[in-house]
Short mmCIF file of C-alpha atoms in Angstrom, two decimals:
data_model
loop_
_atom_site.label_atom_id
_atom_site.label_comp_id
_atom_site.label_asym_id
_atom_site.label_seq_id
_atom_site.Cartn_x
_atom_site.Cartn_y
_atom_site.Cartn_z
CA LEU M 1 0.00 0.00 0.00
CA ARG M 2 2.86 2.40 0.69
CA ALA M 3 4.17 1.75 -2.81
CA ILE M 4 0.72 2.44 -4.22
CA ALA M 5 0.49 5.67 -2.25
CA ARG M 6 3.77 6.91 -3.76
CA ARG M 7 2.61 6.37 -7.29
CA ARG M 8 2.39 9.37 -9.53
CA MET M 9 -1.23 10.46 -9.93
CA PRO M 10 -2.92 10.88 -13.33
CA ARG M 11 -2.60 14.08 -15.33
CA TRP M 12 -6.33 14.88 -15.08
CA LEU M 13 -6.02 15.58 -11.36
CA ILE M 14 -3.22 18.08 -12.02
CA VAL M 15 -5.21 19.70 -14.84
CA GLY M 16 -8.29 19.84 -12.62
CA ALA M 17 -6.44 21.64 -9.86
CA GLY M 18 -5.06 24.10 -12.41
CA LEU M 19 -8.50 24.84 -13.82
CA ALA M 20 -9.86 25.29 -10.31
CA LEU M 21 -7.12 27.82 -9.62
CA ALA M 22 -7.94 29.62 -12.83
CA ALA M 23 -11.62 29.73 -11.92
CA GLY M 24 -10.70 31.20 -8.55
CA ALA M 25 -8.46 33.82 -10.12
CA VAL M 26 -11.37 34.98 -12.26
CA GLY M 27 -13.52 35.21 -9.16
CA ALA M 28 -10.96 37.51 -7.56
CA THR M 29 -11.91 40.34 -9.93
CA TRP M 30 -15.63 40.36 -9.11
CA SER M 31 -17.65 42.75 -6.96
CA VAL M 32 -17.60 42.50 -3.16
CA GLU M 33 -20.91 44.18 -2.28
CA THR M 34 -22.77 42.34 0.46
CA GLY M 35 -26.38 43.18 -0.27
CA ARG M 36 -29.23 44.97 1.53
CA ALA M 37 -30.08 44.11 5.13
CA ARG M 38 -33.43 44.25 6.86
CA PRO M 39 -34.19 47.57 8.62
CA GLY M 40 -32.84 47.82 12.13
CA THR M 41 -30.14 45.15 11.68
CA ASN M 42 -26.74 45.84 13.22
CA HIS M 43 -24.16 45.72 10.40
CA GLU M 44 -21.06 45.83 12.57
CA ALA M 45 -19.20 42.56 13.07
CA GLY M 46 -17.83 42.51 16.57
CA PRO M 47 -17.31 40.51 19.75
CA ALA M 48 -20.08 38.36 21.19
CA GLY M 49 -18.50 35.48 23.14
CA SER M 50 -18.15 35.21 26.92
CA ASP M 51 -14.74 36.94 26.76
CA GLY M 52 -15.70 39.32 23.94
CA ARG M 53 -14.87 37.04 21.01
CA PRO M 54 -17.16 34.89 18.87
CA SER M 55 -16.93 31.13 18.63
CA PHE M 56 -17.16 29.35 15.27
CA LEU M 57 -19.13 26.35 14.07
CA VAL M 58 -18.19 25.45 10.48
CA ILE M 59 -20.27 22.67 8.91
CA VAL M 60 -19.29 21.17 5.56
CA VAL M 61 -21.84 18.82 4.01
CA ASP M 62 -20.09 16.53 1.57
CA THR M 63 -21.43 16.37 -2.01
CA LEU M 64 -24.19 18.94 -1.42
CA ARG M 65 -25.45 20.74 -4.52
CA ALA M 66 -26.67 24.28 -3.95
CA ASP M 67 -29.54 23.85 -6.40
CA HIS M 68 -31.01 20.99 -4.34
CA LEU M 69 -31.82 23.27 -1.39
CA GLY M 70 -35.04 25.20 -0.91
CA CYS M 71 -33.20 28.44 -0.13
CA TYR M 72 -31.60 28.16 -3.58
CA GLY M 73 -34.94 27.58 -5.31
CA TYR M 74 -35.34 23.79 -5.23
CA ALA M 75 -38.95 22.58 -5.32
CA ARG M 76 -38.60 19.58 -2.98
CA PRO M 77 -38.59 20.36 0.77
CA THR M 78 -35.07 19.02 1.33
CA SER M 79 -33.71 21.76 3.62
CA PRO M 80 -36.10 23.36 6.13
CA VAL M 81 -33.29 23.91 8.65
CA LEU M 82 -30.88 25.50 6.19
CA ASP M 83 -33.69 27.57 4.70
CA ARG M 84 -34.43 28.96 8.16
CA LEU M 85 -30.73 29.51 8.86
CA ALA M 86 -30.42 31.46 5.61
CA GLY M 87 -33.27 33.70 6.77
CA GLU M 88 -31.34 34.41 9.98
CA GLY M 89 -28.10 35.35 8.24
CA VAL M 90 -26.50 35.83 4.84
CA LEU M 91 -26.98 33.40 1.95
CA PHE M 92 -24.36 33.66 -0.79
CA THR M 93 -26.03 32.76 -4.06
CA GLN M 94 -22.75 32.56 -6.01
CA ALA M 95 -20.34 30.57 -3.83
CA PHE M 96 -17.74 28.35 -5.50
CA ALA M 97 -15.50 25.52 -4.33
CA GLN M 98 -11.86 25.43 -5.35
CA SER M 99 -12.08 21.83 -6.53
CA SER M 100 -14.66 19.16 -7.35
CA TRP M 101 -13.32 16.57 -4.92
CA THR M 102 -12.85 16.59 -1.18
CA LYS M 103 -9.18 16.83 -0.31
CA PRO M 104 -8.08 19.91 -2.29
CA SER M 105 -11.41 21.64 -1.71
CA THR M 106 -11.34 21.16 2.06
CA ALA M 107 -7.67 22.12 2.19
CA SER M 108 -8.60 25.44 0.56
CA ILE M 109 -11.18 26.05 3.30
CA PHE M 110 -8.60 25.29 5.99
CA THR M 111 -5.74 27.33 4.50
CA GLY M 112 -7.37 30.13 2.49
CA ARG M 113 -5.21 29.12 -0.45
CA PHE M 114 -5.87 27.62 -3.88
CA PRO M 115 -5.01 23.98 -4.68
CA LEU M 116 -1.81 24.75 -6.59
CA GLN M 117 -0.67 26.78 -3.59
CA HIS M 118 -1.36 24.29 -0.80
CA GLN M 119 -0.53 21.29 -3.05
CA ALA M 120 -2.96 18.85 -1.42
CA VAL M 121 -4.14 17.86 -4.89
CA TYR M 122 -3.12 14.20 -5.19
CA GLU M 123 -4.71 11.15 -3.64
CA ARG M 124 -1.47 10.43 -1.78
CA SER M 125 -0.68 14.02 -0.70
CA LYS M 126 -1.41 15.80 2.58
CA VAL M 127 -1.77 19.38 3.70
CA PRO M 128 1.88 20.46 4.11
CA ASP M 129 3.09 21.25 7.63
CA ALA M 130 4.19 24.66 6.34
CA GLU M 131 0.59 25.62 5.57
CA ALA M 132 -1.15 27.60 8.33
CA THR M 133 -4.66 26.27 8.93
CA ILE M 134 -7.58 27.98 10.67
CA PRO M 135 -7.14 25.92 13.88
CA GLU M 136 -3.40 26.66 13.93
CA LEU M 137 -4.04 30.38 13.66
CA LEU M 138 -6.84 30.45 16.26
CA ARG M 139 -5.34 28.24 18.95
CA PRO M 140 -2.56 30.68 20.00
CA ALA M 141 -5.33 33.27 20.50
CA GLY M 142 -6.93 31.05 23.15
CA TYR M 143 -9.45 29.16 21.02
CA ARG M 144 -10.27 25.52 21.71
CA THR M 145 -10.17 23.79 18.29
CA ALA M 146 -11.72 20.57 17.05
CA VAL M 147 -12.31 18.77 13.76
CA LEU M 148 -14.96 16.03 13.52
CA SER M 149 -14.94 14.16 10.24
CA GLY M 150 -16.99 11.51 8.50
CA ASN M 151 -14.83 11.63 5.35
CA PRO M 152 -11.78 9.35 4.98
CA TRP M 153 -9.87 12.11 3.13
CA VAL M 154 -10.33 14.57 6.04
CA THR M 155 -8.19 12.76 8.57
CA PRO M 156 -4.92 13.32 10.49
CA GLU M 157 -3.09 11.15 7.93
CA TYR M 158 -3.73 13.87 5.34
CA GLY M 159 -2.78 16.79 7.60
CA PHE M 160 -6.23 17.98 8.67
CA ASP M 161 -5.38 17.73 12.37
CA GLN M 162 -2.89 20.60 12.27
CA GLY M 163 -3.60 22.97 15.13
CA THR M 164 -6.46 20.91 16.60
CA ASP M 165 -6.90 20.20 20.28
CA ASP M 166 -9.36 17.42 19.45
CA PHE M 167 -9.80 15.36 16.29
CA TYR M 168 -12.57 12.82 15.89
CA SER M 169 -12.81 10.62 12.81
CA VAL M 170 -15.30 7.90 12.03
CA TYR M 171 -12.37 6.06 10.45
CA ASP M 172 -9.01 4.99 11.73
CA GLU M 173 -5.69 4.93 9.88
CA ARG M 174 -6.39 1.49 8.37
CA PHE M 175 -9.42 2.82 6.52
CA VAL M 176 -7.35 5.65 5.04
CA ARG M 177 -4.92 3.09 3.64
CA VAL M 178 -7.82 1.07 2.26
CA THR M 179 -9.07 4.27 0.61
CA LEU M 180 -5.81 4.52 -1.32
CA LEU M 181 -6.19 0.90 -2.36
CA MET M 182 -9.76 1.58 -3.48
CA THR M 183 -8.62 4.34 -5.84
CA VAL M 184 -6.32 1.87 -7.58
CA LEU M 185 -9.03 -0.81 -7.62
CA LYS M 186 -11.41 1.70 -9.21
CA ARG M 187 -9.08 2.17 -12.17
CA LEU M 188 -8.33 -1.53 -12.55
CA SER M 189 -12.01 -2.45 -12.34
CA LEU M 190 -12.87 0.12 -15.00
CA LEU M 191 -10.52 -1.58 -17.43
CA VAL M 192 -12.35 -4.90 -17.26
CA ASP M 193 -15.93 -3.93 -16.39
CA GLY M 194 -17.68 -0.73 -17.46
CA LYS M 195 -20.17 -1.00 -14.58
CA MET M 196 -17.34 -1.60 -12.10
CA ARG M 197 -19.12 -4.40 -10.24
CA LEU M 198 -15.94 -5.54 -8.49
CA TYR M 199 -15.14 -2.04 -7.23
CA ASN M 200 -18.67 -1.43 -5.99
CA ARG M 201 -18.81 -4.80 -4.24
CA VAL M 202 -15.54 -4.20 -2.41
CA LYS M 203 -16.67 -0.64 -1.59
CA TYR M 204 -19.73 -1.91 0.22
CA LEU M 205 -17.69 -4.52 2.07
CA VAL M 206 -15.26 -1.82 3.22
CA LEU M 207 -18.02 0.51 4.35
CA GLY M 208 -19.73 -2.26 6.25
CA GLU M 209 -22.97 -1.36 8.01
CA LEU M 210 -21.96 2.23 8.72
CA SER M 211 -23.96 4.18 6.13
CA THR M 212 -23.32 7.80 5.28
CA THR M 213 -26.37 8.80 7.30
CA ALA M 214 -25.27 6.74 10.30
CA ARG M 215 -21.89 8.49 10.18
CA ASP M 216 -23.62 11.86 10.46
CA THR M 217 -25.69 10.85 13.46
CA ARG M 218 -22.53 9.68 15.20
CA LEU M 219 -20.71 12.92 14.33
CA VAL M 220 -23.50 15.16 15.58
CA ASP M 221 -23.71 13.15 18.81
CA GLU M 222 -19.98 13.72 19.29
CA ALA M 223 -20.28 17.42 18.40
CA ILE M 224 -23.02 17.95 20.99
CA ARG M 225 -20.93 16.17 23.62
CA TRP M 226 -17.90 18.31 22.69
CA LEU M 227 -19.87 21.56 22.88
CA GLY M 228 -21.15 20.61 26.32
CA ALA M 229 -17.60 20.01 27.50
CA HIS M 230 -15.79 22.92 25.82
CA GLY M 231 -18.36 25.54 24.77
CA ALA M 232 -17.72 27.82 27.75
CA ARG M 233 -14.60 29.29 26.13
CA PRO M 234 -14.15 30.56 22.56
CA PHE M 235 -14.01 27.60 20.21
CA PHE M 236 -13.60 26.60 16.59
CA LEU M 237 -15.51 23.43 15.72
CA TYR M 238 -15.39 21.98 12.20
CA LEU M 239 -17.87 19.25 11.28
CA HIS M 240 -17.69 17.28 8.00
CA LEU M 241 -20.99 15.51 7.31
CA MET M 242 -21.47 12.79 4.69
CA SER M 243 -25.16 11.96 4.18
CA PRO M 244 -25.55 13.09 0.52
CA HIS M 245 -22.47 11.15 -0.62
CA HIS M 246 -22.96 8.03 -2.74
CA PRO M 247 -24.31 5.41 -2.06
CA TYR M 248 -27.62 7.27 -1.76
CA ASP M 249 -30.01 5.26 0.37
CA PRO M 250 -31.82 7.33 3.02
CA PRO M 251 -33.61 5.43 5.79
CA PRO M 252 -37.36 5.92 6.38
CA PRO M 253 -38.93 8.46 6.62
CA PHE M 254 -36.23 10.31 4.67
CA ASP M 255 -36.95 8.19 1.60
CA ARG M 256 -40.23 10.08 1.16
CA PHE M 257 -39.18 11.48 -2.24
CA VAL M 258 -38.53 8.04 -3.80
CA PRO M 259 -41.22 7.38 -6.46
CA ASP M 260 -41.30 3.61 -5.93
CA ARG M 261 -39.88 2.41 -2.63
CA SER M 262 -40.09 -1.21 -3.76
CA ARG M 263 -37.28 -0.54 -6.26
CA PRO M 264 -33.78 -1.31 -4.99
CA PRO M 265 -31.38 1.65 -5.13
CA VAL M 266 -28.91 1.92 -8.01
CA THR M 267 -25.63 0.59 -6.65
CA ASN M 268 -23.68 0.10 -9.88
CA TYR M 269 -23.26 3.09 -12.11
CA PRO M 270 -23.12 2.61 -15.87
CA ARG M 271 -19.78 3.54 -17.38
CA LYS M 272 -18.65 6.71 -15.58
CA SER M 273 -16.07 9.15 -16.90
CA TYR M 274 -12.80 9.05 -14.99
CA GLU M 275 -10.96 11.23 -17.47
CA PHE M 276 -11.32 14.96 -17.19
CA PHE M 277 -14.47 16.23 -18.97
CA ALA M 278 -15.06 12.84 -20.64
CA HIS M 279 -18.57 11.39 -20.88
CA GLY M 280 -19.99 8.24 -19.34
CA ALA M 281 -23.07 6.23 -20.24
CA PRO M 282 -26.61 7.36 -19.32
CA LEU M 283 -29.01 5.66 -16.93
CA PRO M 284 -32.60 4.75 -17.78
CA GLU M 285 -34.90 7.63 -16.87
CA ALA M 286 -36.60 5.74 -14.03
CA ASP M 287 -33.24 4.77 -12.49
CA LEU M 288 -31.98 8.34 -12.69
CA ALA M 289 -35.15 9.69 -11.08
CA ASP M 290 -34.81 7.12 -8.29
CA MET M 291 -31.16 8.07 -7.75
CA VAL M 292 -31.92 11.80 -7.50
CA ALA M 293 -34.83 11.15 -5.15
CA ARG M 294 -32.62 9.12 -2.82
CA TYR M 295 -29.93 11.81 -2.94
CA ASP M 296 -32.56 14.37 -1.96
CA GLY M 297 -33.58 12.18 0.96
CA ASP M 298 -29.97 12.09 2.11
CA VAL M 299 -29.85 15.89 1.84
CA LEU M 300 -32.90 16.08 4.11
CA TYR M 301 -31.19 13.72 6.56
CA ALA M 302 -28.12 15.98 6.74
CA ASP M 303 -30.36 19.02 7.14
CA THR M 304 -32.17 17.34 10.03
CA GLU M 305 -28.89 16.49 11.77
CA ILE M 306 -27.76 20.10 11.36
CA GLY M 307 -31.01 21.13 13.00
CA ARG M 308 -30.29 18.84 15.94
CA LEU M 309 -26.86 20.42 16.34
CA LEU M 310 -28.17 23.99 16.11
CA ALA M 311 -30.84 23.18 18.70
CA ALA M 312 -28.11 21.93 21.05
CA LEU M 313 -26.13 25.12 20.42
CA ALA M 314 -29.14 27.17 21.52
CA ARG M 315 -29.89 24.89 24.47
CA LEU M 316 -26.33 25.34 25.74
CA GLY M 317 -26.66 29.13 25.54
CA LEU M 318 -24.12 29.38 22.72
CA ARG M 319 -26.32 30.55 19.85
CA ASP M 320 -25.79 34.31 19.96
CA GLY M 321 -22.06 34.12 20.52
CA THR M 322 -21.33 31.62 17.74
CA VAL M 323 -20.70 32.28 14.07
CA VAL M 324 -22.31 29.43 12.11
CA LEU M 325 -21.09 28.82 8.57
CA VAL M 326 -22.51 26.02 6.41
CA THR M 327 -21.15 25.05 3.00
CA ALA M 328 -20.19 21.98 0.93
CA ASP M 329 -16.85 20.71 -0.27
CA HIS M 330 -18.29 20.16 -3.78
CA GLY M 331 -21.49 19.16 -5.54
CA GLU M 332 -22.58 16.09 -7.47
CA GLU M 333 -23.39 15.32 -11.10
CA PHE M 334 -26.45 13.38 -12.19
CA TYR M 335 -25.57 13.21 -15.88
CA ASP M 336 -25.98 16.99 -16.19
CA HIS M 337 -22.94 17.02 -18.48
CA GLY M 338 -22.58 13.36 -19.32
CA SER M 339 -21.36 11.72 -16.13
CA PHE M 340 -22.03 10.94 -12.46
CA GLU M 341 -20.57 11.67 -9.01
CA HIS M 342 -17.72 14.22 -8.83
CA GLY M 343 -14.01 14.88 -9.30
CA HIS M 344 -14.00 14.77 -13.10
CA SER M 345 -14.98 18.30 -14.20
CA LEU M 346 -15.62 21.84 -13.02
CA TYR M 347 -19.19 22.42 -14.16
CA ASN M 348 -21.50 24.34 -11.82
CA GLU M 349 -23.18 21.20 -10.51
CA LEU M 350 -19.79 20.31 -9.01
CA ILE M 351 -18.30 23.63 -7.85
CA HIS M 352 -21.34 25.85 -7.20
CA VAL M 353 -21.87 25.16 -3.51
CA PRO M 354 -24.21 26.51 -0.83
CA LEU M 355 -22.80 28.99 1.66
CA VAL M 356 -24.78 30.40 4.57
CA LEU M 357 -23.38 32.50 7.43
CA ARG M 358 -25.20 33.48 10.64
CA TYR M 359 -23.89 35.68 13.44
CA PRO M 360 -26.83 37.06 15.45
CA ASN M 361 -26.85 40.83 16.06
CA HIS M 362 -23.59 41.30 14.15
CA VAL M 363 -24.24 40.08 10.63
CA PRO M 364 -27.38 41.26 8.77
CA ALA M 365 -30.24 38.77 8.63
CA GLY M 366 -32.27 37.84 5.58
CA VAL M 367 -29.65 38.91 3.03
CA ARG M 368 -29.11 37.17 -0.31
CA ALA M 369 -25.63 38.25 -1.40
CA SER M 370 -25.12 37.85 -5.13
CA ARG M 371 -21.43 38.73 -5.36
CA PRO M 372 -19.23 35.72 -6.15
CA VAL M 373 -17.33 34.27 -3.19
CA MET M 374 -15.06 31.25 -2.76
CA HIS M 375 -13.86 28.75 -0.20
CA VAL M 376 -10.61 30.68 0.14
CA ASP M 377 -12.66 33.51 1.65
CA VAL M 378 -13.55 31.44 4.72
CA LEU M 379 -10.19 31.68 6.53
CA PRO M 380 -9.84 35.49 6.36
CA THR M 381 -13.49 35.85 7.39
CA VAL M 382 -13.02 33.70 10.50
CA LEU M 383 -9.78 35.42 11.48
CA ARG M 384 -11.16 38.94 11.10
CA LEU M 385 -14.21 38.14 13.18
CA ALA M 386 -11.93 36.60 15.83
CA GLY M 387 -9.61 39.61 15.81
CA VAL M 388 -6.66 37.48 14.69
CA PRO M 389 -4.23 38.88 12.10
CA VAL M 390 -4.65 37.47 8.60
CA PRO M 391 -1.35 35.94 7.44
CA HIS M 392 0.56 37.25 4.46
CA GLY M 393 0.88 35.14 1.34
CA LEU M 394 -2.78 34.47 0.67
CA HIS M 395 -3.89 34.64 -2.95
CA PRO M 396 -4.96 38.17 -3.93
CA GLY M 397 -8.48 36.83 -4.51
CA ALA M 398 -8.90 35.70 -0.90
CA GLY M 399 -10.96 38.16 1.12
CA SER M 400 -13.53 38.36 3.86
CA LEU M 401 -17.03 37.17 3.03
CA LEU M 402 -18.39 40.17 4.92
CA ARG M 403 -16.22 42.80 3.29
CA GLY M 404 -18.06 45.61 1.55
#
């Protein structure tokens, strides 16, 4: 496995990171106006925590498309909690990820830098020790920092524990190594079987009984426990949820959108594109509709778990002093441009992500901000609200979400 991990990664990943950087550079030239607030709202961002500083709860929902949320105009009621949260803060209608797969995208959130800067762009690579992450920058200022992850890429083995007091992962180191093996198996399986039956079978064996939804319940349980133990002092808590990630199979009653619940879920994709911007094979219309319906059910599951966490935040008396930011690492394709899943292109279904920010009495409520923003804007936003100096060397496009 170590030999596999050292292998040189395919050119499409390098090209993808380069295109993501280019997309971000374009975004750097756009307007920074925030939008219009409701009358009587306090526009000044300032201290609110017990010692005069805000705490931070950053929630990333893996594989969450912006256009599958009610607050972004989706018809199905998939996101009552996020819709309400958007009404209590700022919803950014044009937010973009720096990559269409987890590791480089999440690294950009943590570092405020683009993929070709932080270099966490390969399946074997990690966030370099030289990169300053949000937890590393906040901890010297007295913040308690924690990362809770349901994604096998967001683990200490890939550098996402830098600066954390507490790191909780659903997976241990062995699963991370299996993940590297699975990436090789995916390519080998594709060569001999367009539907990748071998890969999908092994994938389910590796995952075992712990579904993506079950992972999220476990993570939120741990987050609530952590807040109860450490919420009295300023904190930074990052939570990486997984419900909308394939395989899509929401438990009852979250399968309410599925047209025919007697149908088994689609577990084997038709031929999927693994080359950059290449096309795969389509699914029958009924199978595609079933797949999207199950994905939407998983979105509702994640939304419900977020609601449980926000309720605990309020119950613990932490609501008004905590900045809540919800986004996604990337989206998901349902044959919008000829393929499925993610990581193979930079179309909007993969990099246009939701982004909602709430900070009661300090950030205007009910605002829909239409200026383009990016994941690299998260780090400077957090630091400025915390009163911590923003480090030099960030890309010129990185700026505060609340600037303007």
